[in-house]
Coordinates of C-alpha atoms in Angstrom, one line a residue:
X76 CA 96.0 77.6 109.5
X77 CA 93.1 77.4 107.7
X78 CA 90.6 79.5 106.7
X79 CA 87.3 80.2 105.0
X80 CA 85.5 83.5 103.9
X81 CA 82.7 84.9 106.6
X82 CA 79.9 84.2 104.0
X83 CA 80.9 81.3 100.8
X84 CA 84.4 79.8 99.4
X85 CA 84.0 82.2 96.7
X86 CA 83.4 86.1 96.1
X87 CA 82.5 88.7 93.4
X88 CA 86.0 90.8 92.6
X89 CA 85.4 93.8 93.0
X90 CA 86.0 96.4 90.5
X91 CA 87.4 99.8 90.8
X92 CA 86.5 102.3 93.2
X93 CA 87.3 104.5 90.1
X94 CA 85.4 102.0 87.8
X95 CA 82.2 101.8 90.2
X96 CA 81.9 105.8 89.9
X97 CA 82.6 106.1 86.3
X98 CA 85.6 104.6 85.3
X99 CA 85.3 101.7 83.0
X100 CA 82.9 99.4 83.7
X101 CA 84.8 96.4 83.4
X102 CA 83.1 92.9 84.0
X103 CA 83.0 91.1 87.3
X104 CA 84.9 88.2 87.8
X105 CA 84.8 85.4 90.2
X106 CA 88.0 84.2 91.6
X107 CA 88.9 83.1 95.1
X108 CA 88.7 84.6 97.9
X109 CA 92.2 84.2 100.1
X110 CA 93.0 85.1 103.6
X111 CA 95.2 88.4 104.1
X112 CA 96.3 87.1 107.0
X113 CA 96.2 83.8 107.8
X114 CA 94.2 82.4 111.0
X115 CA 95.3 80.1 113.7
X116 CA 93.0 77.2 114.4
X117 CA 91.3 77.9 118.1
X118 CA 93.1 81.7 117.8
X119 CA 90.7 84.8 117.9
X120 CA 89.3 85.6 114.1
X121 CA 91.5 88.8 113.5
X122 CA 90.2 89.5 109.5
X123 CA 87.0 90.6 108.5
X124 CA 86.9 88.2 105.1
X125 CA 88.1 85.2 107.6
X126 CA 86.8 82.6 110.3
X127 CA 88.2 80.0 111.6
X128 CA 86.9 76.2 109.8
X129 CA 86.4 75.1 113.8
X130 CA 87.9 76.3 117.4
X131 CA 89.1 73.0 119.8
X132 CA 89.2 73.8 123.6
X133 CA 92.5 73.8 125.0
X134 CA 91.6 71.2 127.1
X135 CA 90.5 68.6 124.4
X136 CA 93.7 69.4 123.0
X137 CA 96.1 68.3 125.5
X138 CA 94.4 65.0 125.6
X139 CA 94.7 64.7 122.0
X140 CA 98.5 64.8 122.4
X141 CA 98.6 62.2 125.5
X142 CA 96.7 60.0 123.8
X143 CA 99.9 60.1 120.6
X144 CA 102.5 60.1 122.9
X145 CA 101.1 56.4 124.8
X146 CA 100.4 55.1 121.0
X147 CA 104.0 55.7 119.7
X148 CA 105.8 53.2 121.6
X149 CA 103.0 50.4 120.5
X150 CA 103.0 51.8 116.6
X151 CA 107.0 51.5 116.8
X152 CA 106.5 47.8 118.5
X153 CA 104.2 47.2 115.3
X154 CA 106.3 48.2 112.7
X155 CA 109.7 46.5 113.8
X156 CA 107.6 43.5 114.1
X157 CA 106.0 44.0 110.4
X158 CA 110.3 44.3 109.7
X159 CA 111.0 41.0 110.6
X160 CA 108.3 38.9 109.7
X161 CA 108.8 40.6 105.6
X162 CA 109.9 37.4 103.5
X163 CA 113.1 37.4 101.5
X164 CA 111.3 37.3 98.1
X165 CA 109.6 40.9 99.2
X166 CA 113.3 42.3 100.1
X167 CA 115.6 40.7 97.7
X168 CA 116.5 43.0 95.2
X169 CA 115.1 42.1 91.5
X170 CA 117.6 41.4 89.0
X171 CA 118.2 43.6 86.0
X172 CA 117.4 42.4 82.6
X173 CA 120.6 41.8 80.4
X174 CA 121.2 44.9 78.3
X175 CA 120.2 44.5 74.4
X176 CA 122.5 45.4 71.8
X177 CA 120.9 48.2 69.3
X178 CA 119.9 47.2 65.9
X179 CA 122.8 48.0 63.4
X180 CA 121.9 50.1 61.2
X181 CA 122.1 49.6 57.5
X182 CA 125.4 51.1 55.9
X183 CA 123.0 53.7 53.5
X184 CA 121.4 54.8 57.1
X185 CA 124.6 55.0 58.7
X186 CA 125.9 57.2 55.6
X187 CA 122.8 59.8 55.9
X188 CA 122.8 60.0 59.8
X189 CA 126.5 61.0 59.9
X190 CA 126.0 63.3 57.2
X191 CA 123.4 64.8 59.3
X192 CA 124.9 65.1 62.6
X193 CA 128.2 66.9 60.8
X194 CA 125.3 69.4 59.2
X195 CA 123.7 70.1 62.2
X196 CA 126.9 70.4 64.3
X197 CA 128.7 73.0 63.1
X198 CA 125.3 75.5 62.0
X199 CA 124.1 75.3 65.7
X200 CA 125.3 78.2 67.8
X201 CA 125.8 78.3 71.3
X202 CA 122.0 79.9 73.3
X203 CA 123.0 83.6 73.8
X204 CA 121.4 85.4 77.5
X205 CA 118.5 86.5 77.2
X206 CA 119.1 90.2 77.8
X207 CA 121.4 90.3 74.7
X208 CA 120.1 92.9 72.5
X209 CA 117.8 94.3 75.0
X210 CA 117.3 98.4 75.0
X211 CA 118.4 98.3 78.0
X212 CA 121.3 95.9 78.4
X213 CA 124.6 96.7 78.3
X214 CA 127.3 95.8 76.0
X215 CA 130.2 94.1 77.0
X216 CA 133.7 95.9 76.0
X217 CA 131.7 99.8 76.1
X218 CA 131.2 102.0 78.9
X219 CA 127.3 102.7 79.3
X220 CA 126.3 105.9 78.1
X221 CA 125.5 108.9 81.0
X222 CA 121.8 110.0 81.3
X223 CA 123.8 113.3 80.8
X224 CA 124.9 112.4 77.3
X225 CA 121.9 110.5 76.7
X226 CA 118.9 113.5 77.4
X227 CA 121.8 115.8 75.1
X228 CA 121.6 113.8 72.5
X229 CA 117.6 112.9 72.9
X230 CA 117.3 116.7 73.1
X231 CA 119.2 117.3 69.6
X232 CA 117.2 114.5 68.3
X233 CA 113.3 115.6 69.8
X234 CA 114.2 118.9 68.1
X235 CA 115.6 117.9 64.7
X236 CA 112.9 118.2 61.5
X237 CA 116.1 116.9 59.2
X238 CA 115.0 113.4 61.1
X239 CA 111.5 113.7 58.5
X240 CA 110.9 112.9 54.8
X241 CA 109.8 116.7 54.4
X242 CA 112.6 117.8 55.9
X243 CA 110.2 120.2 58.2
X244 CA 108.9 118.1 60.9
X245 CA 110.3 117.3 64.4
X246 CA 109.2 115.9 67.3
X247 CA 108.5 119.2 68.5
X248 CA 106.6 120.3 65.5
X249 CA 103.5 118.4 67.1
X250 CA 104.8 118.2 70.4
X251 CA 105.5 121.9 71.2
X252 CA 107.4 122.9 75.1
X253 CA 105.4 126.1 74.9
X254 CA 102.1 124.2 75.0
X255 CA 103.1 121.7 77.5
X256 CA 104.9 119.2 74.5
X257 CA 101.4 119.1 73.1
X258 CA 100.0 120.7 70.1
X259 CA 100.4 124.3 69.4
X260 CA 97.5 124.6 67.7
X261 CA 93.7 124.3 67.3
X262 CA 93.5 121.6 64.6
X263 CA 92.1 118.1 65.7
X264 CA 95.0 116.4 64.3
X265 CA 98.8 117.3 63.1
X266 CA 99.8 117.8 59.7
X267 CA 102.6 116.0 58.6
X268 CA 103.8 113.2 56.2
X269 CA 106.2 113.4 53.1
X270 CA 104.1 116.5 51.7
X271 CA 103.6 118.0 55.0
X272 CA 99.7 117.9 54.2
X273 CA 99.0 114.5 56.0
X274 CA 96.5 114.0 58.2
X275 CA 97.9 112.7 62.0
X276 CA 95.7 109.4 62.8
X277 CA 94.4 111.1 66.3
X278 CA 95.0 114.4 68.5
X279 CA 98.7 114.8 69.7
X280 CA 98.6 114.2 73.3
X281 CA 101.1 116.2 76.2
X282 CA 104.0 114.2 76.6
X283 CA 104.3 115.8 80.1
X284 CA 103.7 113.8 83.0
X285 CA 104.3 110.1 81.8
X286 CA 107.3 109.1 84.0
X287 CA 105.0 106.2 85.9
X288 CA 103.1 105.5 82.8
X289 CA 102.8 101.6 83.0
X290 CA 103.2 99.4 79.8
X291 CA 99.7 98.3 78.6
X292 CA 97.9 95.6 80.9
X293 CA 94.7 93.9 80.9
X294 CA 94.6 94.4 85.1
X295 CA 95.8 96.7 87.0
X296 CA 96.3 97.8 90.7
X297 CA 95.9 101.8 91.8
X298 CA 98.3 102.8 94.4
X299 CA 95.1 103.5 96.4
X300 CA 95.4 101.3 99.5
X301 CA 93.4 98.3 98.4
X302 CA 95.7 95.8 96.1
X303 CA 92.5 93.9 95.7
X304 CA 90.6 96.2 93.4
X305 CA 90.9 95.5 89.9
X306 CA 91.0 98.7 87.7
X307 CA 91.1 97.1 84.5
X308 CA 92.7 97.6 81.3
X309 CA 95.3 100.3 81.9
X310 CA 98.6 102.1 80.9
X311 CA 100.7 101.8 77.2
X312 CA 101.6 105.0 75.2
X313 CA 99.4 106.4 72.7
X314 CA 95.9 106.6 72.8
X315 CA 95.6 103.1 72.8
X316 CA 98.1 101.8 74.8
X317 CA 100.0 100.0 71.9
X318 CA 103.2 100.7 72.3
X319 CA 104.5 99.6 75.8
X320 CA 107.5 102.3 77.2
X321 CA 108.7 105.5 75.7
X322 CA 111.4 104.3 73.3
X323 CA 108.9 102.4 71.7
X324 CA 106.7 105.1 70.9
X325 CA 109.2 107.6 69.5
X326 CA 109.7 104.7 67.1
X327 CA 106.0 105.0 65.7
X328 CA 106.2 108.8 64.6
X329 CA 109.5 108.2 63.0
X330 CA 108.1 105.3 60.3
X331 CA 104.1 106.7 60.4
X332 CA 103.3 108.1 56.7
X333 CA 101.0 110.2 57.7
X334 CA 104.2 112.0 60.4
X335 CA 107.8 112.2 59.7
X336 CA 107.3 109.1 57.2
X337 CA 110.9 107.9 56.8
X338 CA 110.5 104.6 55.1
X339 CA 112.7 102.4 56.9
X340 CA 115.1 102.3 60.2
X341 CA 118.1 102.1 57.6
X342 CA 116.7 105.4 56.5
X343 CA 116.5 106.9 59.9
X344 CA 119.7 105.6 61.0
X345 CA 121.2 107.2 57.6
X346 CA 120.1 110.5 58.6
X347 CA 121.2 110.4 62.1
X348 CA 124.7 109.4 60.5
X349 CA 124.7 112.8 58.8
X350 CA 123.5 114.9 61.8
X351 CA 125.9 117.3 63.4
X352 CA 125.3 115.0 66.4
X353 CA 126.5 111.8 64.8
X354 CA 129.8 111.7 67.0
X355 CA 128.0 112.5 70.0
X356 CA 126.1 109.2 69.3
X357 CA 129.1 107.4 68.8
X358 CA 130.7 108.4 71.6
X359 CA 127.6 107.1 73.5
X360 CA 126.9 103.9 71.8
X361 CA 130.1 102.9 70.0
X362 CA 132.0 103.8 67.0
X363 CA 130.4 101.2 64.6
X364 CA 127.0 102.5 66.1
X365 CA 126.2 103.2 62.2
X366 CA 127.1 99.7 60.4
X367 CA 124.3 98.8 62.1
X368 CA 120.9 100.5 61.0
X369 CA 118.7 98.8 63.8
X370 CA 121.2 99.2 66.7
X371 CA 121.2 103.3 65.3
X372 CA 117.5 103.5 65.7
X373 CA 117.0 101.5 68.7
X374 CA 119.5 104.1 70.2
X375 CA 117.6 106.8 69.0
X376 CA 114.8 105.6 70.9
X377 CA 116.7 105.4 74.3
X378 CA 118.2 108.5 73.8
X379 CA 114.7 110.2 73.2
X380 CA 113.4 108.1 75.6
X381 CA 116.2 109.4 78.6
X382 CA 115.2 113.1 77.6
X383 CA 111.4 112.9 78.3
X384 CA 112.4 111.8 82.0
X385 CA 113.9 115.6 82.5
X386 CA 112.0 116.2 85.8
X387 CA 112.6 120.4 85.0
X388 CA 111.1 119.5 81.3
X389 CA 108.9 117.0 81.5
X390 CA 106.9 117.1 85.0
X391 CA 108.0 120.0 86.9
X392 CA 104.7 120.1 89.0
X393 CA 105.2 123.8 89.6
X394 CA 101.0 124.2 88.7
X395 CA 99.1 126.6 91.2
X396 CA 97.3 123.8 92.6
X397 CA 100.9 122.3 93.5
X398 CA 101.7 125.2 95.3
X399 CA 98.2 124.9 97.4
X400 CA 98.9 121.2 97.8
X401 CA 102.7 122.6 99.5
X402 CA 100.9 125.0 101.6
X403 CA 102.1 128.3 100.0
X404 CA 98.6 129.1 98.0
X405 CA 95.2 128.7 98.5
X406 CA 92.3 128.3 95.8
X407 CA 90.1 131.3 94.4
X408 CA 86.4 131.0 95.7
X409 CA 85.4 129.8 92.3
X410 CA 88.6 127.6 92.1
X411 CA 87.4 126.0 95.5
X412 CA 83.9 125.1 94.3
X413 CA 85.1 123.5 90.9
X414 CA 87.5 121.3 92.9
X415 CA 84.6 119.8 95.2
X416 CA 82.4 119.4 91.7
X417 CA 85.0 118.1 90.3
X418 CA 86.0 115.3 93.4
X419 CA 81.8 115.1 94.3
X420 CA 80.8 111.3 93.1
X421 CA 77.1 112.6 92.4
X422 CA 77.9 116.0 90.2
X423 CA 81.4 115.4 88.4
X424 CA 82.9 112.4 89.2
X425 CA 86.0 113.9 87.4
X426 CA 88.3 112.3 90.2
X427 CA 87.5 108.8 89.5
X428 CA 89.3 108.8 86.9
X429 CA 91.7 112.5 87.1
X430 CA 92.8 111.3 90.8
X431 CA 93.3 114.8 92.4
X432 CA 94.7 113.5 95.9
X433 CA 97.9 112.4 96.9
X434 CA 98.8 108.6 96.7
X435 CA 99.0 106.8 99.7
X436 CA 103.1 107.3 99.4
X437 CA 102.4 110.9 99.7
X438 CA 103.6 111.8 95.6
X439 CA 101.5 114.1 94.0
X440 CA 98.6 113.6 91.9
X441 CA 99.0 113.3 88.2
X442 CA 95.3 113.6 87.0
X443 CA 94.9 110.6 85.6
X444 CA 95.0 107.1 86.5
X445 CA 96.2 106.2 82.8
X446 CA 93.1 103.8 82.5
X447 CA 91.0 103.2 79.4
X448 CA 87.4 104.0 79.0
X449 CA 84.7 104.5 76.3
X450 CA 83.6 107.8 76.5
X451 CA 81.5 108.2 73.3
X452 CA 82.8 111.0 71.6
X453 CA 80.9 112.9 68.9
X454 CA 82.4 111.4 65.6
X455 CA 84.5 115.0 64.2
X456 CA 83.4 114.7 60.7
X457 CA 85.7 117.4 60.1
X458 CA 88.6 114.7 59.7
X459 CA 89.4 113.3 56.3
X460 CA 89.5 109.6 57.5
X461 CA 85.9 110.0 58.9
X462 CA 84.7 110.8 55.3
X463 CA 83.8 106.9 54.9
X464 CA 81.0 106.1 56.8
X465 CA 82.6 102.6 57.1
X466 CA 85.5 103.9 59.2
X467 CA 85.6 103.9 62.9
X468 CA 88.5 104.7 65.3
X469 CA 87.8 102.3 68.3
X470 CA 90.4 102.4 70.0
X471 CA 91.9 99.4 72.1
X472 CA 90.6 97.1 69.5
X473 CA 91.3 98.8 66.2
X474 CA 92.4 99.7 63.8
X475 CA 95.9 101.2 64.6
X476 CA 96.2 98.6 67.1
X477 CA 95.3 95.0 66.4
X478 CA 96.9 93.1 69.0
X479 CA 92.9 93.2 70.9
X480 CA 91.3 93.4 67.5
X481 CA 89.5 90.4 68.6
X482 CA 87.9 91.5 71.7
X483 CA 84.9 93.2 71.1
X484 CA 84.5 95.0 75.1
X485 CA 87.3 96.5 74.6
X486 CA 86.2 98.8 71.6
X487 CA 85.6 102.0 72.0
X488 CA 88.3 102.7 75.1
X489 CA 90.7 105.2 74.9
X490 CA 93.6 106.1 77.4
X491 CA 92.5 108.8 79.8
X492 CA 95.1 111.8 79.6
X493 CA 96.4 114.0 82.1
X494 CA 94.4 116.9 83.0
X495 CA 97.8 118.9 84.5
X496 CA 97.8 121.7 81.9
X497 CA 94.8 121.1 80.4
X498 CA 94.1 124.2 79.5
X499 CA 97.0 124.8 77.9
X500 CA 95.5 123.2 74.7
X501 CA 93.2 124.1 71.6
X502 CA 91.5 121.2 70.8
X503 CA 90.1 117.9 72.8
X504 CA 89.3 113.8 73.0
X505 CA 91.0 111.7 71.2
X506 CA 89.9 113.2 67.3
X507 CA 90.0 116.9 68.4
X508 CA 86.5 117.0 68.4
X509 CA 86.1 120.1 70.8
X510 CA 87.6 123.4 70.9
X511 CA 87.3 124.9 74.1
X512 CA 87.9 123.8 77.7
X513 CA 84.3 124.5 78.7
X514 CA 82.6 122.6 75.9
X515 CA 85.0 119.5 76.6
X516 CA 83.2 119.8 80.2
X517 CA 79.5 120.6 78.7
X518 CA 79.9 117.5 76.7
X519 CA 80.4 115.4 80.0
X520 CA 77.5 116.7 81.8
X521 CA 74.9 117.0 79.0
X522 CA 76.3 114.0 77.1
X523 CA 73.0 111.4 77.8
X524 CA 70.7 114.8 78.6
X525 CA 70.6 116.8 75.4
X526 CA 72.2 114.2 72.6
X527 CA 70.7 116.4 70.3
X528 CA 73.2 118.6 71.2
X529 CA 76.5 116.3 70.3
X530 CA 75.5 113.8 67.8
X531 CA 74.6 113.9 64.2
X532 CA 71.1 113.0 62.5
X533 CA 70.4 110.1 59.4
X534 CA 68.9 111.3 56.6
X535 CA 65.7 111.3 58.2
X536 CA 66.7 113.6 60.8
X537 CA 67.2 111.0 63.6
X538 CA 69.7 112.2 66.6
X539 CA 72.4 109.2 66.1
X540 CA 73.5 108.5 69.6
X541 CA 77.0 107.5 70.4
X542 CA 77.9 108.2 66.3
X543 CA 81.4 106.9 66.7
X544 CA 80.6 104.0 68.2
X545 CA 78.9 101.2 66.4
X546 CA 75.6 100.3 67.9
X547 CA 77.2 96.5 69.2
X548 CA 79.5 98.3 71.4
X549 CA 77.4 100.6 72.7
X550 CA 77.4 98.0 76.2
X551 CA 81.2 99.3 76.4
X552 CA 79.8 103.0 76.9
X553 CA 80.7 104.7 80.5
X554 CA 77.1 105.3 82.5
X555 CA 78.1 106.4 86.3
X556 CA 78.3 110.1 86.8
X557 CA 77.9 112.6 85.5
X558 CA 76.5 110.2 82.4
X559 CA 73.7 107.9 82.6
X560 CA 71.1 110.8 83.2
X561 CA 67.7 110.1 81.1
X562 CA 67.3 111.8 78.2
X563 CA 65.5 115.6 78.6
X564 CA 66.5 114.8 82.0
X565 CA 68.4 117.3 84.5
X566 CA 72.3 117.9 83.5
X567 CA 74.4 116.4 86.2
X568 CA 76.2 120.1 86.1
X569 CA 75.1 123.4 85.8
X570 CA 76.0 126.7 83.7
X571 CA 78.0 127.8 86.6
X572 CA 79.4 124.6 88.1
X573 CA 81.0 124.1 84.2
X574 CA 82.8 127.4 84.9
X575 CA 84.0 126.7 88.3
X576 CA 85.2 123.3 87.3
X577 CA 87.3 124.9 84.3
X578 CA 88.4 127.4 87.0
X579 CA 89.8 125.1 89.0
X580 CA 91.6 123.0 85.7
X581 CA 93.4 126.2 84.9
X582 CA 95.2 126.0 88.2
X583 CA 97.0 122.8 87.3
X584 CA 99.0 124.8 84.2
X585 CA 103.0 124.4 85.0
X586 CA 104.7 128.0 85.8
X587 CA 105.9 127.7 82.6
X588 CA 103.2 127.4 80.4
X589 CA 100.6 129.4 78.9
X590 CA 96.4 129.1 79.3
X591 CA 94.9 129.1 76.1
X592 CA 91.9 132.0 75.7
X593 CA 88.7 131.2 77.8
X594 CA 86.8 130.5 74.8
X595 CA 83.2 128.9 76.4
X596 CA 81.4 128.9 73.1
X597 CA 78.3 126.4 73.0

């Protein structure tokens, strides 16, 4: 079964459909190229990527296999005679040297070793599974909490400010159910912290539509079709994929400063203890939950974690565009043209990144394929942080994240977000640069065209390009469509194509929610 590719032994990987129309631009790789099915010698060549090494006639076959069939009886013949002519010294098994006696130690060595082997014995404990202490793992001797009892009791918590140093912040203060758990307001950040007058470190994202948000990896497969394609670094919570599920990121908020700024998981845990919920939690995770501060707060997490998977709450797809996608609603003329803007690989090239089709499975979209990509958003010089022309916020690689602080392709990347209720929200891109669903899309099209337009000047009045991206990392920059236009050049969209497009985003608002004001301010 052997096989070789149609044209050399190896192959360039491919990357990403997505990536090729303006998704990351991840580097190529080599790596070899295998068989998907594998091809029998002399059978017809049945893969594209595959041909057979050589194809023997039937014929010259079933000679070979005469010929072995008269040689065996002489090979046998050969070796039974080899048997008998072997001498005795070759057979004869070789003695065993005499075993030697250790050297006996001195009595002062004997002393310490038997002091040490009665230390070591008795502080050596037995190697525990490895699932003990896992979120997930169950404890032996307690029932396992109900997702019932666990989203009632995530709910309580999500919606609790006494869970916050001030006192006045909750989950909900920055993740609000009337704006799609995103922020209720037009600031580029959150206030919060001890004082309540702290800066958040980015934009609070939705927290809808995160169910098969992956944990953060360096590859990644779409559910497109083709397991072959590698989309590149993908998935994690937060902006920058740091913190790898959902329990893990409700962790973050709860010890940030600059949000609910409790200084410790004792001091969490202490507060939970006090809550009108506390023998709710007990009930769920034991009655000594308490005595332990960590096991408290890791069951905080869960809990929190159990009550973002509400499929009513949390990703009801009940959007317009879901109800065109069942059959029982059909797109607005100007709905209809945004949507083929927005899928066209030469004028928006929004889909490459906001899938908009069903996966191959047949599950809906989710408008995003939860990959990162440098985007090069205006620096918002409105944020406090951004005061110090030394300070940069780039992403994957820094500085809130410094697990990839030392991989320099990777700065400047930023998760992409859902665009299901989109327009929901007041402010846009990672630092809440933009205001307005319109100029979000403007940027996009007229990004590489009009600069002018986007970026700040030096003191000498010099457009700076790319202003929140330090000129070494400007090869991490996204350049397919609609960027990569010359400068003075022809916008990849028009006036009217930016409307149609933000038409057709407002149709992917849940029934529940709320469009912000068309605001399409320049």
């Amino acid at each position: 079964m052997l096989c070789v590719p149609r044209d050399s032994h190896v192959a360039i990987r491919r990357t990403s459909r997505r990536a090729n129309s303006g998704l990351r631009n991840p580097p190529a790789h080599v790596t070899p190229l295998t068989c998907a099915k594998p091809i029998l010698v002399g059978a017809p060549r049945r893969s594209p990527y595959c041909t057979p090494l050589l194809q023997v006639p039937p014929t010259t076959r079933l000679l070979r296999r005469l010929a072995l069939l008269a040689a065996a009886p002489l090979l046998c013949g050969v070796l039974a005679a080899c048997g008998r002519s072997t001498p005795d010294s070759l057979t004869a098994p070789t003695p065993a040297p005499a075993p030697q006696a250790a050297p006996t130690p001195a009595p002062a060595a004997q002393a310490a070793q038997a002091a040490q082997a009665a230390q070591a014995t008795p502080s050596t404990p037995p190697a525990q599974p490895a699932y003990v202490g896992a979120t997930y793992a169950p404890v032996p001797g307690r029932p396992q909490p109900s997702a019932a009892q666990l989203t009632e009791i995530g709910r309580r918590i999500f919606f609790d400010a006494s869970l916050s140093a001030s006192g006045k912040a909750s989950c909900a203060s920055c993740h609000d159910p009337q704006h799609a758990f995103g922020p209720p307001n037009a600031l580029p950040v959150q206030l919060a912290g001890a004082d309540g007058k702290q800066e958040g470190p980015r934009a609070a994202p939705s927290l809808r539509y995160l169910e098969t948000l992956i944990a953060f990896t360096e590859h990644h497969h779409d559910n497109d079709g083709d397991d072959s394609i590698d989309a590149g670094p993908t998935g994690g919570h937060m902006w920058d994929g740091r913190a790898g599920s959902a329990h893990e990121q409700a962790a973050m908020p709860l010890l940030s400063a600059a949000e609910m700024a409790n200084a410790s998981e004792a001091d969490v845990s202490a507060k939970l203890a006090r809550t009108p919920y506390a023998d709710d939690m007990r009930k769920a995770f034991g009655e000594d939950l308490f005595g332990n501060p960590s096991a408290a707060f890791k069951a905080a997490g869960l809990a929190l974690e159990v009550f973002q998977q509400s499929p009513k709450e949390f990703y009801p797809f009940s959007s317009k565009y879901d109800e065109v996608l069942r059959g029982t609603a059909k797109l607005s003329p100007a709905e209809a043209r945004g949507l083929r803007v927005f899928n066209d690989e030469d004028k928006g090239n929004c889909a490459s990144c906001h899938i908009s089709e069903r996966t191959q499975d047949g599950a809906f979209p989710f408008f995003t394929d939860y990959g990162l990509i440098a985007l090069g958003v205006p620096r918002n010089r409105k944020l406090k942080a951004n005061a110090d022309p030394a300070f940069h916020d780039l992403g994957l690689c820094g500085p809130y994240r410094t697990d990839m602080k030392d991989h320099p392709e990777y700065c400047g990347l930023f998760r992409t977000p859902t665009l299901r209720n989109v327009a929901v929200r007041q402010s846009f891109f990672h630092n809440g640069v933009f205001h307005s669903l319109e100029e979000a899309i403007r940027f996009y099209a007229q990004r590489d065209t009009s600069p002018e337009r986007w970026y700040g000047r030096s003191a000498k009045g010099v457009v700076q390009q790319y202003d929140d991206l330090p000129v070494q990392y400007h090869a991490n920059l996204n350049t397919d469509m609609p960027f990569g236009q010359k400068r003075g050049g022809k916008p990849a969209l028009t006036e009217a194509e930016i409307r149609d497009v933000a038409a057709f985003l407002r149709t992917l608002t849940d029934a529940d929610q709320k469009n912000a004001p068309v605001n399409a301010a320049h």
